[in-house]
mmCIF file of C-alpha atoms in Angstrom:
data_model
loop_
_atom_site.group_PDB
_atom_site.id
_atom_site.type_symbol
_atom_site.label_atom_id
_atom_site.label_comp_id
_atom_site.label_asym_id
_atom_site.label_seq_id
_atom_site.Cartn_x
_atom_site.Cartn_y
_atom_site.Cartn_z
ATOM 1 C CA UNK A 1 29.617 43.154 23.588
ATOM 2 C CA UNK A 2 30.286 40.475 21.256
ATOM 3 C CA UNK A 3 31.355 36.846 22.617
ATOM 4 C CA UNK A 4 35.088 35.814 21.545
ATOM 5 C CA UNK A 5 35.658 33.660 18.794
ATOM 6 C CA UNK A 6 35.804 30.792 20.494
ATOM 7 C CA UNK A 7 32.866 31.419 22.776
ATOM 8 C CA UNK A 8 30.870 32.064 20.174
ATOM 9 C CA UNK A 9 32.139 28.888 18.241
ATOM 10 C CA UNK A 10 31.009 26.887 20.830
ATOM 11 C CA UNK A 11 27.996 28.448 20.901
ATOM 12 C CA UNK A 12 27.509 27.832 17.391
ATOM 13 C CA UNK A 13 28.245 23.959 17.415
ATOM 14 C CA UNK A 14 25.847 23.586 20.518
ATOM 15 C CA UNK A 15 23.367 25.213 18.556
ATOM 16 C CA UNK A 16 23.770 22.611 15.298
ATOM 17 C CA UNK A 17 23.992 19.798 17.555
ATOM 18 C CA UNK A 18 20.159 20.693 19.238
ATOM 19 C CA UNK A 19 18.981 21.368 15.972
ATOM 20 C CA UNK A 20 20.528 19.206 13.374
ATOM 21 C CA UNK A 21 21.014 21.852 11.055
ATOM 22 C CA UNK A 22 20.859 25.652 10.828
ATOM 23 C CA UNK A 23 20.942 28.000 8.215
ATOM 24 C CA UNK A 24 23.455 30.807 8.199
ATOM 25 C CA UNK A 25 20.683 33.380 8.635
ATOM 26 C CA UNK A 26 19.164 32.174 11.653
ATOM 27 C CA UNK A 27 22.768 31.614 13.228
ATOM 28 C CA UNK A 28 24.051 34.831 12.954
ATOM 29 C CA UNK A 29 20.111 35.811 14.508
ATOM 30 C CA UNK A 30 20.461 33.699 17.190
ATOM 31 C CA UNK A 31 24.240 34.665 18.067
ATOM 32 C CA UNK A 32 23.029 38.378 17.162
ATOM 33 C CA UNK A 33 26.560 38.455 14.952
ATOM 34 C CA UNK A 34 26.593 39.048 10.975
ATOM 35 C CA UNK A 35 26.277 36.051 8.523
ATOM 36 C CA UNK A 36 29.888 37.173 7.159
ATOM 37 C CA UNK A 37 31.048 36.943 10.867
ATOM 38 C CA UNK A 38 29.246 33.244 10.989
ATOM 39 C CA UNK A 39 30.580 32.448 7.610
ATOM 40 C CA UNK A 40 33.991 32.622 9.085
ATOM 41 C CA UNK A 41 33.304 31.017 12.138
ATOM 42 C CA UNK A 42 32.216 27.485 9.548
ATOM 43 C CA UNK A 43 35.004 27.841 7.641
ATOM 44 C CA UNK A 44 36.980 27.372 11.252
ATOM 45 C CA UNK A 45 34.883 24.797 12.379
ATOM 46 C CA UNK A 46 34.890 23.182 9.317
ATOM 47 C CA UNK A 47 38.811 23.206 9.087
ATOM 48 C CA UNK A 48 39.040 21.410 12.873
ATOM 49 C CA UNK A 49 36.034 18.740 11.517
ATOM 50 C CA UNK A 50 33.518 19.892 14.270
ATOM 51 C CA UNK A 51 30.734 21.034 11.070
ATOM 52 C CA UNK A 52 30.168 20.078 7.635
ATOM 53 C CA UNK A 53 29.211 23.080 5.698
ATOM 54 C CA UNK A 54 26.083 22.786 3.134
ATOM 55 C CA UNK A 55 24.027 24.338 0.920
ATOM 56 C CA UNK A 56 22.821 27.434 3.487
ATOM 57 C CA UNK A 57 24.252 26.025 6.326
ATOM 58 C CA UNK A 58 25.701 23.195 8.572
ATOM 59 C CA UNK A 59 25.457 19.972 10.125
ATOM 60 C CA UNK A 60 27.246 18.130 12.467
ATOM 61 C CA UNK A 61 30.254 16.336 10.677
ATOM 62 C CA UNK A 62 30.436 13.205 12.549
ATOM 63 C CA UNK A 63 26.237 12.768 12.506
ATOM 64 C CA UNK A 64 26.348 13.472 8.557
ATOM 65 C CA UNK A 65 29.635 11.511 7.112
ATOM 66 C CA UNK A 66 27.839 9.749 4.207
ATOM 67 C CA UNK A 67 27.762 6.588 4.320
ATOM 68 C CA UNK A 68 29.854 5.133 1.163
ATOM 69 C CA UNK A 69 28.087 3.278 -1.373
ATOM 70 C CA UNK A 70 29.045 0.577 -4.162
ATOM 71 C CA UNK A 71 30.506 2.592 -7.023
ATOM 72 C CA UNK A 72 29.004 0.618 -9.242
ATOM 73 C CA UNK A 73 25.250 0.270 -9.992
ATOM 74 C CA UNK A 74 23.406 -2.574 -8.350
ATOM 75 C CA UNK A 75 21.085 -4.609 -10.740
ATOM 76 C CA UNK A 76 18.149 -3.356 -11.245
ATOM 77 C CA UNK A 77 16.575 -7.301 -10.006
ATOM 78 C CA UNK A 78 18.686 -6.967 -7.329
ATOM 79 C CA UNK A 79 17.697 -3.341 -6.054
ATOM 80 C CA UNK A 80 13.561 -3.982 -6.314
ATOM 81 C CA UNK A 81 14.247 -7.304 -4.084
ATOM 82 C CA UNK A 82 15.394 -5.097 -1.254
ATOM 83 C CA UNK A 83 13.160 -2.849 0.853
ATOM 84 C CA UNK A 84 9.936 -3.903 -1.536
ATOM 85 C CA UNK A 85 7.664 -2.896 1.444
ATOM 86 C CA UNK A 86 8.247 0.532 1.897
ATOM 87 C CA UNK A 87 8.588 1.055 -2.190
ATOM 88 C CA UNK A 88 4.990 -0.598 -2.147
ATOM 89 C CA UNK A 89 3.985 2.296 0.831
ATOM 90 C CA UNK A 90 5.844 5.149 -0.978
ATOM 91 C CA UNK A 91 4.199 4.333 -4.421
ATOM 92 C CA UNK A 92 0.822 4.381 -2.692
ATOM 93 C CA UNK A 93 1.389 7.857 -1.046
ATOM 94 C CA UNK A 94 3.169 9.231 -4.282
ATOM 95 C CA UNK A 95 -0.485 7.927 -5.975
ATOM 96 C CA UNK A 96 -2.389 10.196 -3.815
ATOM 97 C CA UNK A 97 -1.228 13.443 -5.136
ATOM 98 C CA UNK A 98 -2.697 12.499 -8.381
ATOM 99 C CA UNK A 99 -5.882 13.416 -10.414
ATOM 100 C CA UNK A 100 -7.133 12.547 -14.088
ATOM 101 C CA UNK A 101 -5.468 14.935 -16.306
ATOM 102 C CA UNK A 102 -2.370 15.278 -15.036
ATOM 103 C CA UNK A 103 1.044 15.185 -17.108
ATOM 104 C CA UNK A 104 3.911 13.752 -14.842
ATOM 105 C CA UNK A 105 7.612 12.587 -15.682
ATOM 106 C CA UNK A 106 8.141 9.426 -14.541
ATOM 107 C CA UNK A 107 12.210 8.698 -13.671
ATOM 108 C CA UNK A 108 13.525 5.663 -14.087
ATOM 109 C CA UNK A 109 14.484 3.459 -10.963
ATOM 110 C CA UNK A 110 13.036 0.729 -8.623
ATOM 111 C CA UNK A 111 11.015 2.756 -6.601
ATOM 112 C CA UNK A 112 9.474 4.777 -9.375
ATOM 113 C CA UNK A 113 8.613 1.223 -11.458
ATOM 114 C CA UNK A 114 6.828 0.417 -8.324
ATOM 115 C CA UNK A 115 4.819 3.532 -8.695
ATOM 116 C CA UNK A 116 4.790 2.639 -12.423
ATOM 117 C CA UNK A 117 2.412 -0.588 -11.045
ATOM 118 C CA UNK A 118 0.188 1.533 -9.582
ATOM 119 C CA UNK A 119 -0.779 4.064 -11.906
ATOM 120 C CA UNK A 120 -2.671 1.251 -13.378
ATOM 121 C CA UNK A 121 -5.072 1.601 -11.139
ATOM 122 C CA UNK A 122 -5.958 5.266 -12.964
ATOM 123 C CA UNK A 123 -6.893 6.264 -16.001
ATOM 124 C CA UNK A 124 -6.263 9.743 -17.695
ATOM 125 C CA UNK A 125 -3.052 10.930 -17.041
ATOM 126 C CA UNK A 126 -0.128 11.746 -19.441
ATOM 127 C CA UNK A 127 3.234 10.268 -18.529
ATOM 128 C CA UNK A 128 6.498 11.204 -20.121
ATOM 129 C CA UNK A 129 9.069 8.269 -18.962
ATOM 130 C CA UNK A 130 12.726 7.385 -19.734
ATOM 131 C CA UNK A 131 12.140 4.361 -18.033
ATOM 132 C CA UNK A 132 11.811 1.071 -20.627
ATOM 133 C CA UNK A 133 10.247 -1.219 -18.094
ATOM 134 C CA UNK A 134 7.987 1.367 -16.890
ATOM 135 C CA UNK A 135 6.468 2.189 -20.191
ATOM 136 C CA UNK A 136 5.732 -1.402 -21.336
ATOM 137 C CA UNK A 137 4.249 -1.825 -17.873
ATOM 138 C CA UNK A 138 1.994 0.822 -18.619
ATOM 139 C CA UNK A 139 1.251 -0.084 -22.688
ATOM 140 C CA UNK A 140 -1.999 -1.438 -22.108
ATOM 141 C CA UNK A 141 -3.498 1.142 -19.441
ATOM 142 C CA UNK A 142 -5.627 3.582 -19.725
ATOM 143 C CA UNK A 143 -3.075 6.716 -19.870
ATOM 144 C CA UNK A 144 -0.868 8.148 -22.871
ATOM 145 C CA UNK A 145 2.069 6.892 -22.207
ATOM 146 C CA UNK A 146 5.358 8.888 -24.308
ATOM 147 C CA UNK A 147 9.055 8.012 -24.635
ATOM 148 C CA UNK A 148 11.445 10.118 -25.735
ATOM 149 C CA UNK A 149 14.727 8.864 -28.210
ATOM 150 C CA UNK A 150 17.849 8.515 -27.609
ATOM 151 C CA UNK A 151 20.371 5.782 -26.702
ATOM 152 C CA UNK A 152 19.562 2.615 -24.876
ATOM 153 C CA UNK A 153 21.330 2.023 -21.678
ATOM 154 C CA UNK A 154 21.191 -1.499 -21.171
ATOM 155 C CA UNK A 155 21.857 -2.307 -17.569
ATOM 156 C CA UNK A 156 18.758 -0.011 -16.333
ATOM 157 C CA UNK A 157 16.750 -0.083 -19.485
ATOM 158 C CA UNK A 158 16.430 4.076 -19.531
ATOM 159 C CA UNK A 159 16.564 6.205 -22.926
ATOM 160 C CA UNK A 160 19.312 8.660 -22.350
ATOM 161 C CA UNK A 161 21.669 10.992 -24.090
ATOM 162 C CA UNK A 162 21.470 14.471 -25.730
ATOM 163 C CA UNK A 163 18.605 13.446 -28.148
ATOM 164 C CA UNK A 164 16.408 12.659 -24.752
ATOM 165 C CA UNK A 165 17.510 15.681 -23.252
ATOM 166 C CA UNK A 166 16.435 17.558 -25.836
ATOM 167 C CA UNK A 167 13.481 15.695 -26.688
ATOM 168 C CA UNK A 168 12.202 16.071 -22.655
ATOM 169 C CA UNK A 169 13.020 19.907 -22.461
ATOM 170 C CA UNK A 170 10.187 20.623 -25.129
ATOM 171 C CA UNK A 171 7.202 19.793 -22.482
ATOM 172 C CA UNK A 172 5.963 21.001 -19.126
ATOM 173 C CA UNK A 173 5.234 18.545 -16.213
ATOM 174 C CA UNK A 174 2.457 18.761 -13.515
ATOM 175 C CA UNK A 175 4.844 16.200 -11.614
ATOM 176 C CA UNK A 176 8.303 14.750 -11.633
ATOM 177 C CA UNK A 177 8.763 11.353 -9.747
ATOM 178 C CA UNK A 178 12.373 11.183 -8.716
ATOM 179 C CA UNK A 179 14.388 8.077 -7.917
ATOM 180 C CA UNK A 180 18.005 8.525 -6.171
ATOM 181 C CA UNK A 181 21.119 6.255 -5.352
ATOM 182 C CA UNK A 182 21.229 8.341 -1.547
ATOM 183 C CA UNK A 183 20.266 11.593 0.137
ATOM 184 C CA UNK A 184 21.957 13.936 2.573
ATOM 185 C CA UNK A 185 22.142 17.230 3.664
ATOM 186 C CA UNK A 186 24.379 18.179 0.709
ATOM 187 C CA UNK A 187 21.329 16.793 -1.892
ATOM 188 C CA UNK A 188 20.314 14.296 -3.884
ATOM 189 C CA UNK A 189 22.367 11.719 -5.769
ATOM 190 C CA UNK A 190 22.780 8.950 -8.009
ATOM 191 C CA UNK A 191 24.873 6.099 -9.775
ATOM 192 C CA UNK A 192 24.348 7.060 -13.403
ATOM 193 C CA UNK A 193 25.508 10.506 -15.144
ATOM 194 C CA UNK A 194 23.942 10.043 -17.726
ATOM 195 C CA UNK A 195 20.439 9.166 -16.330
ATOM 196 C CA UNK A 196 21.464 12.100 -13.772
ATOM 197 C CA UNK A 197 21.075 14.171 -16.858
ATOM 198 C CA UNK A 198 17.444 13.077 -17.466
ATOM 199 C CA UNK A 199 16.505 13.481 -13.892
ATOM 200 C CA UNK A 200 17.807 17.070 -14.066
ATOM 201 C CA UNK A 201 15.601 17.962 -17.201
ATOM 202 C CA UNK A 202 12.432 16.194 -14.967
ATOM 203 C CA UNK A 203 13.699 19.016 -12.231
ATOM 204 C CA UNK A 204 14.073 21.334 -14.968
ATOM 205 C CA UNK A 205 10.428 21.100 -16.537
ATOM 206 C CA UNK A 206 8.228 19.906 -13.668
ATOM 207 C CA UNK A 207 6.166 22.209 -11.299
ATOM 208 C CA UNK A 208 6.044 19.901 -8.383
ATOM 209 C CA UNK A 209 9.359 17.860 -8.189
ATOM 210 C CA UNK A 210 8.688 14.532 -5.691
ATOM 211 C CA UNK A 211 11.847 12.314 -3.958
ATOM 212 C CA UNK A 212 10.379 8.734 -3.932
ATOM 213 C CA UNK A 213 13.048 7.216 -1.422
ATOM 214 C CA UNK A 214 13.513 4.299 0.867
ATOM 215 C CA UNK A 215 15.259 5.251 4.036
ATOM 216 C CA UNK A 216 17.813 3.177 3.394
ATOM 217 C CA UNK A 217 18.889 5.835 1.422
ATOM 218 C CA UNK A 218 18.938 8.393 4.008
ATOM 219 C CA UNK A 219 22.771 9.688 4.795
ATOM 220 C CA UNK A 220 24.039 8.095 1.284
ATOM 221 C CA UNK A 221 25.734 9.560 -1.772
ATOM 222 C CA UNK A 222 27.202 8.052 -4.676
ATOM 223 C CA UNK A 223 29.256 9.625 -7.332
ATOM 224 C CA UNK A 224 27.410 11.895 -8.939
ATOM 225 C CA UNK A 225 25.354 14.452 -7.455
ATOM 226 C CA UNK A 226 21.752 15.010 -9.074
ATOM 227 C CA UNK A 227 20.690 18.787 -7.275
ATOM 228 C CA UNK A 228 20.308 20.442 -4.006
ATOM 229 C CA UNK A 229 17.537 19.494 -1.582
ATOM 230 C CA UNK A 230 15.984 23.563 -2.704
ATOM 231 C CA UNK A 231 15.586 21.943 -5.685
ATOM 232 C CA UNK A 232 12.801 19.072 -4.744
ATOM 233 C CA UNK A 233 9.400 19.775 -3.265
ATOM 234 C CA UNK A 234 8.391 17.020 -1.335
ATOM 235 C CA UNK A 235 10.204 13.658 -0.326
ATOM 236 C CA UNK A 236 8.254 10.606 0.282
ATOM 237 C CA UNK A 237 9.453 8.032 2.315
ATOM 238 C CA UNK A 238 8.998 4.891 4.870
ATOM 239 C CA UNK A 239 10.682 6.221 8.120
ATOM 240 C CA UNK A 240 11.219 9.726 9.556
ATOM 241 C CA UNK A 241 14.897 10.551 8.585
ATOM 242 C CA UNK A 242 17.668 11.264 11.076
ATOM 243 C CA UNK A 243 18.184 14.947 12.930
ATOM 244 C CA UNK A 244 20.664 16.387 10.293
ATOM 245 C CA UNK A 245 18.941 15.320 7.310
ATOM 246 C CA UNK A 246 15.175 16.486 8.698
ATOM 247 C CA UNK A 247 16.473 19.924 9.495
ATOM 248 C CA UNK A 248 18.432 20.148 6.530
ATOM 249 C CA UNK A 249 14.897 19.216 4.815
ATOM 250 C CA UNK A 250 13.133 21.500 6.732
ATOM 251 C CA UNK A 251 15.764 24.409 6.049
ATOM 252 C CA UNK A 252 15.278 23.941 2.191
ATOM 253 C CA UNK A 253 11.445 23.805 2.707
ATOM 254 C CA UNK A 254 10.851 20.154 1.294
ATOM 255 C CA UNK A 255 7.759 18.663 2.452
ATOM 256 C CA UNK A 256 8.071 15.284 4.277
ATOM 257 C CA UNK A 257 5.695 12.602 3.684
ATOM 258 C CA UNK A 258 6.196 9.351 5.347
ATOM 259 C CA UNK A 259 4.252 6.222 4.378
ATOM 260 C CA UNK A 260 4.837 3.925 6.676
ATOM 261 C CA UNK A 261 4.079 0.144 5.179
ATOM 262 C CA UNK A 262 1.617 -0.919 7.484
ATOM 263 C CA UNK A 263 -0.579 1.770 7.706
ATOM 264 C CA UNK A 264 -0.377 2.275 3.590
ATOM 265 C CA UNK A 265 -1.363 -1.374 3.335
ATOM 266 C CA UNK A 266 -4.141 -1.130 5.955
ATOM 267 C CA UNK A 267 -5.795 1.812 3.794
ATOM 268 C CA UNK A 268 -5.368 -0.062 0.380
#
């Protein structure tokens, strides 16, 4: 016979609480109930702020409450001061997945600059980047190096805008390299729409699509949302993330790389 409502509620909250997260399918198996029957049941607990529904499934509310962010953009100075030793260790480990030959989109951001550093240290690759900084950095190495038109925008130096769009949509990536404002269970997200919009066309176009992201981010959002985690193949990182945000990751089958600083340094 099958548990009450409220039985079977509990039940269900336990459950997310051990785990993290849970998808709909596998609470409805584990409850043996339908995933119509469970859908109700996190619309209920979502009402009485015991879940927070995502993309597939849930999460503990009070474990994944965002933490709010500035509204407006940090400097870009100001963001590469902060956590410069894990965007040093996450470069390193994004570097790894690379091989002469490849044609990667390179996002604009603090983290991905720092990866823009150490692509000098190879030689062959095509790179398609919105980022200003990132392609003078690169001028002189030994890659081709493409930017696409479009307007300037000043504050991050990135080419954005419908000509960019339209100018990035015409080629295929091996690789996108991601930056984001914050990460939760809900997804990715940034400061910028309009840089958003260039990040989306890197999703868009690219067969392997790689978070670069200081866990500082972790449990973050900011206004504008750039995709679900299904979206993103792999996240690279300094530290392993907390329980909602690692089963939400494993739930949307991202791969989870974590390059802790010392060891990174200890290799290079």
């Amino acid at each position: 016979m099958r548990p009450p409502a409220q039985v079977r509620r509990r039940r269900l909250r336990a459950l997310v609480a051990e785990r993290g997260f849970l998808s709909v399918g596998e609470m409805a198996r584990r409850l043996g109930v339908s995933e119509m029957t469970i859908r109700r049941d996190l619309t209920a607990l979502e009402a009485d702020g015991s879940l927070q529904r995502t993309h597939g499934g849930a999460v503990l509310a009070q474990e994944e409450t965002p933490t709010p962010v500035d509204l407006h953009e940090p400097a870009f100075e100001a963001r590469s001061r902060r956590h410069a030793e894990a965007k040093r260790a996450i470069a390193r480990a994004a570097l790894e997945l690379l091989r002469p030959g490849a044609t990667i989109g390179l996002d604009v951001g603090t983290t991905t600059f720092e990866l823009a550093r150490r692509l000098a240290e190879m030689r062959g690759l095509k790179i398609f980047t919105n980022s200003l900084r990132a392609a003078g950095l690169l001028a002189n190495a030994a890659h081709d190096v493409y930017l696409p038109g479009g307007r300037v925008r000043g504050t991050e130096l990135s080419l954005c805008g419908p000509v960019a769009v339209r100018e990035l949509r015409n080629y295929w990536l091996d690789y996108a390299f991601l930056g984001v404002s914050g990460i939760t269970a809900a997804g990715c997200f940034d400061y910028s729409l309009e840089d958003t919009e260039i990040k989306t066309v890197y999703i868009e176009r690219a067969a392997h699509r790689v978070v670069l992201c200081d866990s500082s981010k972790f449990a973050r959002m900011s206004v504008v949302k750039v995709c679900d985690l299904e979206r993103i193949h792999r996240l690279i990182t300094d530290a392993p993330p907390p329980p909602p945000l690692a089963g939400a990751l494993r739930a949307a089958g991202v791969e989870l790389v974590v390059a802790e600083p010392g060891e990174i340094e200890e290799r290079a």
